[in-house]
PDB file of C-alpha atoms and ligand atoms in Angstrom:
ATOM      1  CA  MET V   1      18.271  -0.027  12.316  1.00  0.00           C
ATOM      2  CA  ARG V   2      15.826  -2.434  10.380  1.00  0.00           C
ATOM      3  CA  ILE V   3      12.145  -0.227  10.565  1.00  0.00           C
ATOM      4  CA  PHE V   4       8.393  -1.579  10.317  1.00  0.00           C
ATOM      5  CA  ASP V   5       6.681   1.526  10.006  1.00  0.00           C
ATOM      6  CA  PRO V   6       3.210  -0.094  11.418  1.00  0.00           C
ATOM      7  CA  HIS V   7       1.025   2.613  10.725  1.00  0.00           C
ATOM      8  CA  ILE V   8       1.522   5.297   7.993  1.00  0.00           C
ATOM      9  CA  HIS V   9      -0.560   6.295   5.082  1.00  0.00           C
ATOM     10  CA  MET V  10       1.394   6.248   2.305  1.00  0.00           C
ATOM     11  CA  THR V  11      -0.992   7.099  -0.571  1.00  0.00           C
ATOM     12  CA  SER V  12      -0.829  11.179   1.022  1.00  0.00           C
ATOM     13  CA  ARG V  13       2.989  10.663   0.559  1.00  0.00           C
ATOM     14  CA  THR V  14       5.179  12.152  -1.730  1.00  0.00           C
ATOM     15  CA  THR V  15       8.051   9.360  -3.930  1.00  0.00           C
ATOM     16  CA  ASP V  16      10.695  11.608  -1.583  1.00  0.00           C
ATOM     17  CA  ASP V  17       9.050  10.410   1.147  1.00  0.00           C
ATOM     18  CA  TYR V  18       9.678   7.123  -0.042  1.00  0.00           C
ATOM     19  CA  GLU V  19      13.564   7.186  -0.573  1.00  0.00           C
ATOM     20  CA  ALA V  20      13.858   9.319   2.394  1.00  0.00           C
ATOM     21  CA  MET V  21      12.342   6.204   4.649  1.00  0.00           C
ATOM     22  CA  PHE V  22      14.562   3.531   2.472  1.00  0.00           C
ATOM     23  CA  SER V  23      17.279   5.461   3.390  1.00  0.00           C
ATOM     24  CA  ALA V  24      16.165   5.691   7.556  1.00  0.00           C
ATOM     25  CA  GLY V  25      16.613   2.056   7.318  1.00  0.00           C
ATOM     26  CA  VAL V  26      12.132   1.339   6.569  1.00  0.00           C
ATOM     27  CA  ARG V  27      11.459  -1.620   4.592  1.00  0.00           C
ATOM     28  CA  ALA V  28       8.233  -3.136   5.286  1.00  0.00           C
ATOM     29  CA  LEU V  29       5.000  -1.009   6.258  1.00  0.00           C
ATOM     30  CA  VAL V  30       1.593  -1.169   7.104  1.00  0.00           C
ATOM     31  CA  GLU V  31      -1.024   1.137   5.520  1.00  0.00           C
ATOM     32  CA  PRO V  32      -4.201   1.144   7.598  1.00  0.00           C
ATOM     33  CA  ALA V  33      -7.507   2.097   5.287  1.00  0.00           C
ATOM     34  CA  PHE V  34      -8.701   5.697   7.046  1.00  0.00           C
ATOM     35  CA  TRP V  35     -11.128   8.458   6.408  1.00  0.00           C
ATOM     36  CA  LEU V  36      -9.852  10.131   2.717  1.00  0.00           C
ATOM     37  CA  GLY V  37     -10.669  14.072   4.592  1.00  0.00           C
ATOM     38  CA  GLN V  38     -13.239  14.691   1.744  1.00  0.00           C
ATOM     39  CA  PRO V  39     -16.272  12.212   2.635  1.00  0.00           C
ATOM     40  CA  ARG V  40     -17.242   9.928   0.670  1.00  0.00           C
ATOM     41  CA  THR V  41     -21.164   9.349  -0.687  1.00  0.00           C
ATOM     42  CA  SER V  42     -20.999   5.695  -2.181  1.00  0.00           C
ATOM     43  CA  VAL V  43     -19.245   2.528  -1.562  1.00  0.00           C
ATOM     44  CA  ALA V  44     -18.078   2.132  -4.866  1.00  0.00           C
ATOM     45  CA  SER V  45     -15.394   5.314  -3.409  1.00  0.00           C
ATOM     46  CA  PHE V  46     -14.258   2.637  -1.245  1.00  0.00           C
ATOM     47  CA  THR V  47     -13.398   0.553  -3.330  1.00  0.00           C
ATOM     48  CA  ASP V  48     -11.849   2.189  -5.498  1.00  0.00           C
ATOM     49  CA  TYR V  49      -9.618   3.312  -2.221  1.00  0.00           C
ATOM     50  CA  PHE V  50      -9.353  -0.252  -1.300  1.00  0.00           C
ATOM     51  CA  ASP V  51      -8.267  -1.748  -4.445  1.00  0.00           C
ATOM     52  CA  SER V  52      -5.580   1.258  -4.580  1.00  0.00           C
ATOM     53  CA  LEU V  53      -3.881   0.033  -1.475  1.00  0.00           C
ATOM     54  CA  ILE V  54      -3.652  -3.502  -2.083  1.00  0.00           C
ATOM     55  CA  GLY V  55      -2.713  -2.459  -6.030  1.00  0.00           C
ATOM     56  CA  TRP V  56      -1.242   0.408  -6.967  1.00  0.00           C
ATOM     57  CA  GLU V  57      -0.033   1.323  -3.811  1.00  0.00           C
ATOM     58  CA  ARG V  58       2.030  -1.338  -3.055  1.00  0.00           C
ATOM     59  CA  PHE V  59       3.508  -1.053  -6.288  1.00  0.00           C
ATOM     60  CA  ARG V  60       4.667   2.552  -5.908  1.00  0.00           C
ATOM     61  CA  ALA V  61       6.490   1.189  -2.671  1.00  0.00           C
ATOM     62  CA  ALA V  62       8.414  -1.395  -4.303  1.00  0.00           C
ATOM     63  CA  GLN V  63       9.895   1.140  -6.264  1.00  0.00           C
ATOM     64  CA  PHE V  64      11.786   2.302  -3.620  1.00  0.00           C
ATOM     65  CA  GLY V  65      12.156  -1.053  -1.904  1.00  0.00           C
ATOM     66  CA  ILE V  66      10.241  -1.266   0.776  1.00  0.00           C
ATOM     67  CA  ARG V  67       7.191  -3.718   1.390  1.00  0.00           C
ATOM     68  CA  HIS V  68       3.605  -2.050   1.470  1.00  0.00           C
ATOM     69  CA  HIS V  69       0.702  -4.554   3.453  1.00  0.00           C
ATOM     70  CA  CYS V  70      -2.754  -2.640   4.103  1.00  0.00           C
ATOM     71  CA  THR V  71      -5.737  -2.819   6.685  1.00  0.00           C
ATOM     72  CA  ILE V  72      -8.935  -3.106   5.744  1.00  0.00           C
ATOM     73  CA  ALA V  73     -12.086  -1.328   7.506  1.00  0.00           C
ATOM     74  CA  LEU V  74     -14.745   1.399   7.320  1.00  0.00           C
ATOM     75  CA  ASN V  75     -13.327   3.996  10.091  1.00  0.00           C
ATOM     76  CA  PRO V  76     -15.164   5.359  13.021  1.00  0.00           C
ATOM     77  CA  LYS V  77     -15.945   8.841  11.447  1.00  0.00           C
ATOM     78  CA  GLU V  78     -17.649   7.562   7.929  1.00  0.00           C
ATOM     79  CA  ALA V  79     -19.364   5.046  10.583  1.00  0.00           C
ATOM     80  CA  ASN V  80     -21.929   7.416  11.008  1.00  0.00           C
ATOM     81  CA  ASP V  81     -22.879   8.421   7.175  1.00  0.00           C
ATOM     82  CA  PRO V  82     -25.639   5.743   6.272  1.00  0.00           C
ATOM     83  CA  ARG V  83     -24.557   6.185   2.519  1.00  0.00           C
ATOM     84  CA  CYS V  84     -21.666   4.031   3.596  1.00  0.00           C
ATOM     85  CA  ARG V  85     -22.366   1.495   5.581  1.00  0.00           C
ATOM     86  CA  GLU V  86     -23.214  -0.683   2.565  1.00  0.00           C
ATOM     87  CA  VAL V  87     -19.511  -0.917   3.257  1.00  0.00           C
ATOM     88  CA  LEU V  88     -19.854  -3.543   5.660  1.00  0.00           C
ATOM     89  CA  ASP V  89     -20.355  -6.073   3.170  1.00  0.00           C
ATOM     90  CA  VAL V  90     -18.168  -5.835   1.256  1.00  0.00           C
ATOM     91  CA  LEU V  91     -15.362  -5.943   3.481  1.00  0.00           C
ATOM     92  CA  PRO V  92     -15.451  -9.805   3.244  1.00  0.00           C
ATOM     93  CA  ARG V  93     -14.195  -9.752   0.068  1.00  0.00           C
ATOM     94  CA  TYR V  94     -10.780  -7.462   0.550  1.00  0.00           C
ATOM     95  CA  LEU V  95     -10.116  -9.380   4.045  1.00  0.00           C
ATOM     96  CA  ALA V  96      -9.985 -12.575   2.021  1.00  0.00           C
ATOM     97  CA  LYS V  97      -7.019 -10.873  -0.117  1.00  0.00           C
ATOM     98  CA  ASP V  98      -3.375 -11.333   0.491  1.00  0.00           C
ATOM     99  CA  GLY V  99      -1.051  -8.020   2.130  1.00  0.00           C
ATOM    100  CA  VAL V 100      -4.740  -7.340   3.618  1.00  0.00           C
ATOM    101  CA  VAL V 101      -3.378  -8.188   6.834  1.00  0.00           C
ATOM    102  CA  ALA V 102      -5.514  -6.578   9.742  1.00  0.00           C
ATOM    103  CA  VAL V 103      -8.664  -5.154  10.273  1.00  0.00           C
ATOM    104  CA  GLY V 104      -8.765  -1.118  10.516  1.00  0.00           C
ATOM    105  CA  GLU V 105      -8.761   1.095  11.523  1.00  0.00           C
ATOM    106  CA  VAL V 106     -11.923   0.581  14.005  1.00  0.00           C
ATOM    107  CA  GLY V 107     -13.278   1.554  17.061  1.00  0.00           C
ATOM    108  CA  TYR V 108     -14.099   5.215  18.147  1.00  0.00           C
ATOM    109  CA  ASP V 109     -14.477   8.373  16.457  1.00  0.00           C
ATOM    110  CA  SER V 110     -17.193  10.419  18.633  1.00  0.00           C
ATOM    111  CA  MET V 111     -18.952   7.880  20.345  1.00  0.00           C
ATOM    112  CA  THR V 112     -22.168   7.333  18.789  1.00  0.00           C
ATOM    113  CA  PRO V 113     -24.101   4.722  18.706  1.00  0.00           C
ATOM    114  CA  GLU V 114     -23.492   3.881  14.967  1.00  0.00           C
ATOM    115  CA  GLU V 115     -20.932   3.757  15.706  1.00  0.00           C
ATOM    116  CA  ASP V 116     -20.731   1.073  18.806  1.00  0.00           C
ATOM    117  CA  GLU V 117     -22.597  -1.214  16.079  1.00  0.00           C
ATOM    118  CA  VAL V 118     -19.915  -1.192  13.245  1.00  0.00           C
ATOM    119  CA  PHE V 119     -17.072  -0.998  15.313  1.00  0.00           C
ATOM    120  CA  THR V 120     -18.975  -4.232  16.958  1.00  0.00           C
ATOM    121  CA  ARG V 121     -19.963  -6.033  13.607  1.00  0.00           C
ATOM    122  CA  GLN V 122     -16.042  -5.847  12.627  1.00  0.00           C
ATOM    123  CA  LEU V 123     -14.292  -7.231  15.550  1.00  0.00           C
ATOM    124  CA  ALA V 124     -16.642 -10.110  14.873  1.00  0.00           C
ATOM    125  CA  LEU V 125     -14.911  -9.828  10.600  1.00  0.00           C
ATOM    126  CA  ALA V 126     -11.807 -10.164  12.694  1.00  0.00           C
ATOM    127  CA  ILE V 127     -12.217 -13.376  14.800  1.00  0.00           C
ATOM    128  CA  ALA V 128     -14.448 -14.894  11.482  1.00  0.00           C
ATOM    129  CA  HIS V 129     -11.078 -14.068   9.078  1.00  0.00           C
ATOM    130  CA  GLU V 130      -8.542 -14.962  11.956  1.00  0.00           C
ATOM    131  CA  LEU V 131      -6.898 -11.291  11.546  1.00  0.00           C
ATOM    132  CA  PRO V 132      -6.018  -9.064  14.286  1.00  0.00           C
ATOM    133  CA  ALA V 133      -7.518  -5.241  14.746  1.00  0.00           C
ATOM    134  CA  LEU V 134      -6.089  -2.186  14.973  1.00  0.00           C
ATOM    135  CA  VAL V 135      -8.090  -0.055  16.875  1.00  0.00           C
ATOM    136  CA  HIS V 136      -7.997   3.675  16.552  1.00  0.00           C
ATOM    137  CA  THR V 137      -8.781   5.608  20.175  1.00  0.00           C
ATOM    138  CA  PRO V 138     -10.385   8.808  19.866  1.00  0.00           C
ATOM    139  CA  HIS V 139      -8.805  12.695  20.182  1.00  0.00           C
ATOM    140  CA  ARG V 140     -11.456  13.872  22.539  1.00  0.00           C
ATOM    141  CA  ASP V 141     -12.807  12.074  25.640  1.00  0.00           C
ATOM    142  CA  LYS V 142      -9.562  10.373  25.399  1.00  0.00           C
ATOM    143  CA  LEU V 143      -9.334   8.022  28.211  1.00  0.00           C
ATOM    144  CA  ALA V 144     -13.384   7.462  28.768  1.00  0.00           C
ATOM    145  CA  GLY V 145     -12.534   6.091  24.832  1.00  0.00           C
ATOM    146  CA  THR V 146      -9.865   4.267  25.532  1.00  0.00           C
ATOM    147  CA  ARG V 147     -11.994   2.247  28.441  1.00  0.00           C
ATOM    148  CA  ARG V 148     -15.120   2.098  26.528  1.00  0.00           C
ATOM    149  CA  THR V 149     -12.946   0.790  23.757  1.00  0.00           C
ATOM    150  CA  LEU V 150     -11.344  -2.765  25.577  1.00  0.00           C
ATOM    151  CA  ASP V 151     -14.681  -2.720  27.097  1.00  0.00           C
ATOM    152  CA  VAL V 152     -15.952  -3.440  23.083  1.00  0.00           C
ATOM    153  CA  VAL V 153     -12.905  -5.472  22.682  1.00  0.00           C
ATOM    154  CA  LYS V 154     -13.802  -7.960  25.761  1.00  0.00           C
ATOM    155  CA  GLU V 155     -17.521  -8.244  24.871  1.00  0.00           C
ATOM    156  CA  SER V 156     -16.522  -8.944  21.814  1.00  0.00           C
ATOM    157  CA  GLY V 157     -14.501 -12.032  22.385  1.00  0.00           C
ATOM    158  CA  ILE V 158     -11.883 -11.838  20.465  1.00  0.00           C
ATOM    159  CA  ASP V 159      -8.097 -12.629  21.705  1.00  0.00           C
ATOM    160  CA  PRO V 160      -6.256  -9.199  23.133  1.00  0.00           C
ATOM    161  CA  GLY V 161      -3.333 -10.452  21.834  1.00  0.00           C
ATOM    162  CA  HIS V 162      -5.041  -9.633  17.920  1.00  0.00           C
ATOM    163  CA  VAL V 163      -5.359  -6.200  18.644  1.00  0.00           C
ATOM    164  CA  LEU V 164      -3.565  -3.717  18.990  1.00  0.00           C
ATOM    165  CA  VAL V 165      -5.183  -0.109  20.362  1.00  0.00           C
ATOM    166  CA  ASP V 166      -3.080   3.019  18.601  1.00  0.00           C
ATOM    167  CA  HIS V 167      -2.693   6.489  19.341  1.00  0.00           C
ATOM    168  CA  LEU V 168      -1.948   6.117  23.099  1.00  0.00           C
ATOM    169  CA  ASN V 169      -0.770   8.677  25.610  1.00  0.00           C
ATOM    170  CA  GLU V 170       0.288   8.656  29.202  1.00  0.00           C
ATOM    171  CA  PRO V 171      -3.138   8.817  30.448  1.00  0.00           C
ATOM    172  CA  THR V 172      -4.769   6.203  28.247  1.00  0.00           C
ATOM    173  CA  VAL V 173      -1.265   3.555  28.096  1.00  0.00           C
ATOM    174  CA  GLY V 174      -2.083   1.942  31.316  1.00  0.00           C
ATOM    175  CA  VAL V 175      -5.452   0.315  31.168  1.00  0.00           C
ATOM    176  CA  VAL V 176      -4.561  -1.026  27.554  1.00  0.00           C
ATOM    177  CA  HIS V 177      -1.503  -2.566  29.207  1.00  0.00           C
ATOM    178  CA  GLU V 178      -3.728  -4.144  31.350  1.00  0.00           C
ATOM    179  CA  SER V 179      -5.931  -4.922  29.159  1.00  0.00           C
ATOM    180  CA  GLY V 180      -3.512  -7.502  27.420  1.00  0.00           C
ATOM    181  CA  CYS V 181      -3.949  -5.576  23.695  1.00  0.00           C
ATOM    182  CA  TRP V 182      -0.698  -4.498  21.977  1.00  0.00           C
ATOM    183  CA  MET V 183      -0.447  -0.860  22.605  1.00  0.00           C
ATOM    184  CA  GLY V 184       0.733   1.288  19.440  1.00  0.00           C
ATOM    185  CA  PHE V 185       1.931   4.941  19.619  1.00  0.00           C
ATOM    186  CA  SER V 186       1.734   7.801  17.431  1.00  0.00           C
ATOM    187  CA  ILE V 187       5.148  10.341  17.458  1.00  0.00           C
ATOM    188  CA  TYR V 188       3.534  13.161  15.681  1.00  0.00           C
ATOM    189  CA  PRO V 189       6.029  16.545  14.783  1.00  0.00           C
ATOM    190  CA  ASP V 190       3.383  18.556  17.308  1.00  0.00           C
ATOM    191  CA  THR V 191       0.424  17.162  18.498  1.00  0.00           C
ATOM    192  CA  LYS V 192      -0.441  14.019  20.350  1.00  0.00           C
ATOM    193  CA  MET V 193       3.284  12.221  21.296  1.00  0.00           C
ATOM    194  CA  ASP V 194       7.379  12.955  20.725  1.00  0.00           C
ATOM    195  CA  GLU V 195       9.873  10.924  20.683  1.00  0.00           C
ATOM    196  CA  GLN V 196      10.942  12.247  24.728  1.00  0.00           C
ATOM    197  CA  ARG V 197       7.553  11.238  26.322  1.00  0.00           C
ATOM    198  CA  MET V 198       7.786   8.133  23.924  1.00  0.00           C
ATOM    199  CA  VAL V 199      11.309   7.177  25.135  1.00  0.00           C
ATOM    200  CA  ALA V 200       9.824   8.042  29.097  1.00  0.00           C
ATOM    201  CA  ILE V 201       6.814   5.014  28.489  1.00  0.00           C
ATOM    202  CA  LEU V 202       9.232   2.789  27.244  1.00  0.00           C
ATOM    203  CA  ARG V 203      11.598   3.092  29.614  1.00  0.00           C
ATOM    204  CA  GLU V 204       7.891   2.570  32.634  1.00  0.00           C
ATOM    205  CA  TYR V 205       6.287   0.265  30.904  1.00  0.00           C
ATOM    206  CA  GLY V 206       9.367  -1.631  29.035  1.00  0.00           C
ATOM    207  CA  THR V 207       9.455  -2.863  25.652  1.00  0.00           C
ATOM    208  CA  GLU V 208       6.746  -5.549  25.410  1.00  0.00           C
ATOM    209  CA  ARG V 209       3.573  -4.959  22.927  1.00  0.00           C
ATOM    210  CA  MET V 210       5.025  -2.111  22.590  1.00  0.00           C
ATOM    211  CA  ILE V 211       4.722   0.065  18.662  1.00  0.00           C
ATOM    212  CA  VAL V 212       5.631   2.590  17.472  1.00  0.00           C
ATOM    213  CA  ASN V 213       3.947   4.448  13.888  1.00  0.00           C
ATOM    214  CA  SER V 214       4.647   7.943  12.449  1.00  0.00           C
ATOM    215  CA  ALA V 215       0.818   8.001  11.097  1.00  0.00           C
ATOM    216  CA  ALA V 216       1.932  10.065   8.862  1.00  0.00           C
ATOM    217  CA  ASP V 217      -1.009  11.569   6.095  1.00  0.00           C
ATOM    218  CA  TRP V 218      -2.160  14.758   5.068  1.00  0.00           C
ATOM    219  CA  GLY V 219      -1.465  16.725   7.344  1.00  0.00           C
ATOM    220  CA  ARG V 220       1.303  18.191   9.152  1.00  0.00           C
ATOM    221  CA  SER V 221       3.483  14.942  10.110  1.00  0.00           C
ATOM    222  CA  ASP V 222       6.799  13.539   9.304  1.00  0.00           C
ATOM    223  CA  PRO V 223       7.589   9.207   7.493  1.00  0.00           C
ATOM    224  CA  LEU V 224      10.938   8.807   9.774  1.00  0.00           C
ATOM    225  CA  LYS V 225       9.587   9.833  13.728  1.00  0.00           C
ATOM    226  CA  THR V 226       9.862   6.081  13.384  1.00  0.00           C
ATOM    227  CA  TYR V 227      13.762   6.454  12.849  1.00  0.00           C
ATOM    228  CA  LYS V 228      14.248   9.778  15.365  1.00  0.00           C
ATOM    229  CA  THR V 229      12.327   7.807  17.936  1.00  0.00           C
ATOM    230  CA  GLY V 230      14.887   4.931  17.547  1.00  0.00           C
ATOM    231  CA  LEU V 231      17.642   7.431  17.848  1.00  0.00           C
ATOM    232  CA  ALA V 232      16.353   9.030  21.051  1.00  0.00           C
ATOM    233  CA  MET V 233      16.066   5.499  22.364  1.00  0.00           C
ATOM    234  CA  LEU V 234      19.634   5.021  21.558  1.00  0.00           C
ATOM    235  CA  ASP V 235      20.604   8.234  23.225  1.00  0.00           C
ATOM    236  CA  ALA V 236      18.861   7.098  26.598  1.00  0.00           C
ATOM    237  CA  GLY V 237      21.081   4.449  27.143  1.00  0.00           C
ATOM    238  CA  PHE V 238      18.684   1.641  24.843  1.00  0.00           C
ATOM    239  CA  THR V 239      20.182  -0.568  22.820  1.00  0.00           C
ATOM    240  CA  GLU V 240      20.534  -1.666  20.054  1.00  0.00           C
ATOM    241  CA  ALA V 241      18.283  -5.213  20.293  1.00  0.00           C
ATOM    242  CA  ASP V 242      15.373  -2.829  22.189  1.00  0.00           C
ATOM    243  CA  VAL V 243      15.102  -0.591  19.250  1.00  0.00           C
ATOM    244  CA  ASP V 244      14.976  -3.520  16.928  1.00  0.00           C
ATOM    245  CA  LYS V 245      12.464  -5.295  19.102  1.00  0.00           C
ATOM    246  CA  VAL V 246      10.107  -1.624  19.034  1.00  0.00           C
ATOM    247  CA  LEU V 247      10.719  -0.779  15.209  1.00  0.00           C
ATOM    248  CA  TRP V 248      10.684  -4.142  13.866  1.00  0.00           C
ATOM    249  CA  ARG V 249      10.324  -7.229  16.105  1.00  0.00           C
ATOM    250  CA  ASN V 250       7.412  -6.496  17.371  1.00  0.00           C
ATOM    251  CA  PRO V 251       5.199  -5.045  14.718  1.00  0.00           C
ATOM    252  CA  VAL V 252       6.186  -8.107  12.986  1.00  0.00           C
ATOM    253  CA  GLU V 253       4.690 -10.275  14.798  1.00  0.00           C
ATOM    254  CA  PHE V 254       1.616  -8.328  15.837  1.00  0.00           C
ATOM    255  CA  TYR V 255       0.950  -7.996  12.259  1.00  0.00           C
ATOM    256  CA  GLY V 256       2.252 -11.578  11.318  1.00  0.00           C
ATOM    257  CA  GLN V 257      -0.358 -13.206  13.217  1.00  0.00           C
ATOM    258  CA  SER V 258      -2.420 -12.680   9.720  1.00  0.00           C
ATOM    259  CA  ASP V 259       0.102 -15.069   7.942  1.00  0.00           C
ATOM    260  CA  ARG V 260       0.331 -12.809   5.329  1.00  0.00           C
ATOM    261  CA  LEU V 261       3.684 -10.430   5.600  1.00  0.00           C
ATOM    262  CA  VAL V 262       5.998 -10.795   2.946  1.00  0.00           C
ATOM    263  CA  LEU V 263       8.968  -9.262   4.561  1.00  0.00           C
ATOM    264  CA  ASP V 264      11.735 -10.038   2.426  1.00  0.00           C
ATOM    265  CA  GLU V 265      14.226  -8.105   0.201  1.00  0.00           C
ATOM    266  CA  LEU V 266      12.214  -6.967  -2.931  1.00  0.00           C
ATOM    267  CA  PRO V 267      14.518  -8.854  -5.748  1.00  0.00           C
ATOM    268  CA  GLY V 268      16.367  -6.637  -8.379  1.00  0.00           C
ATOM    269  CA  PHE V 269      16.063  -3.918  -6.439  1.00  0.00           C
ATOM    270  CA  THR V 270      19.006  -1.334  -5.792  1.00  0.00           C
ATOM    271  CA  PRO V 271      18.808   1.926  -4.174  1.00  0.00           C
ATOM    272  CA  SER V 272      19.729   4.888  -6.855  1.00  0.00           C
ATOM    273  CA  ALA V 273      22.722   6.478  -5.194  1.00  0.00           C
ATOM    274  CA  ASP V 274      20.177   9.408  -4.718  1.00  0.00           C
ATOM    275  CA  THR V 275      18.208   7.866  -2.309  1.00  0.00           C
ATOM    276  CA  PHE V 276      21.584   7.979   0.185  1.00  0.00           C
ATOM    277  CA  ALA V 277      22.130  11.779  -0.319  1.00  0.00           C
ATOM    278  CA  GLY V 278      20.492  15.016  -0.130  1.00  0.00           C
ATOM    279  CA  ASN V 279      18.182  13.837   2.895  1.00  0.00           C
ATOM    280  CA  SER V 280      19.259  16.250   5.842  1.00  0.00           C
ATOM    281  CA  VAL V 281      16.927  14.103   8.309  1.00  0.00           C
ATOM    282  CA  LEU V 282      19.876  11.249   7.325  1.00  0.00           C
ATOM    283  CA  ARG V 283      22.911  13.829   7.128  1.00  0.00           C
ATOM    284  CA  GLY V 284      25.897  12.721   9.269  1.00  0.00           C
ATOM    285  CA  GLY V 285      23.222  10.791  11.478  1.00  0.00           C
ATOM    286  CA  GLY V 286      24.752   7.360  10.393  1.00  0.00           C
ATOM    287  CA  ASN V 287      22.987   5.561  12.066  1.00  0.00           C
ATOM    288  CA  THR V 288      21.214   3.416   9.114  1.00  0.00           C
TER     289      THR V 288
HETATM  290 ZN1   ZN F   1      -3.845   6.279  10.631  1.00  0.00          ZN
END
């Protein structure tokens, strides 16, 4: 199984995670810029973080045979803090850089007027830089928030094929399917969406424009949820080609619209014997 994880926050993960991901078949990923938990008080905290995404974390991933890309944006939560507004002015500098494959995560958190303004401005930046946009949907009032998100996307004039609407579930998938945008699903250990529900959605809607991620971060999450969704698909009768489409070809097609994906094998990388040993998830699995 080859896997492209299109949404995972590696900054908050360990080297054991990188090794387990490589063993499971993860060869490339996208790390979206996000809220770090601790509120940031100035634009300099953002630029240091953006620099670490395009520099240090890419280097760290490469040590484990994984190609690292990122998306850059002012996230919806911090859009509400006036001290962070200046971040919008430094974004063009980052959106021009190698390895930055989309504007994101943008969208709504609490659906405030500040979030409206920041979301709209960042969609305009995506259009200006000819980049796709990764759009986060709010956790509360999810269906209303998703509808409003799609209205803003439509008004912006961005091609819906350049938009990935993420963190979807059963109530919200239908409207995004109709919109022509790509549909993203974050598979979590105990909230939002699990492997079995994901398989049911793929049965109902098919595999076109469908993207699955682990969204692993600082909270309770699992960087192998992409792999486990692949196994659940195979158990449910989907073919290896279906799994490859959802876990590799779809995210590659979506983020490939940036013309900045690098997917060839890392030169000189040979996994250590340890990489394939001692991982309880993979022991006896053999589906890599
Ligand atoms: Zn995220």
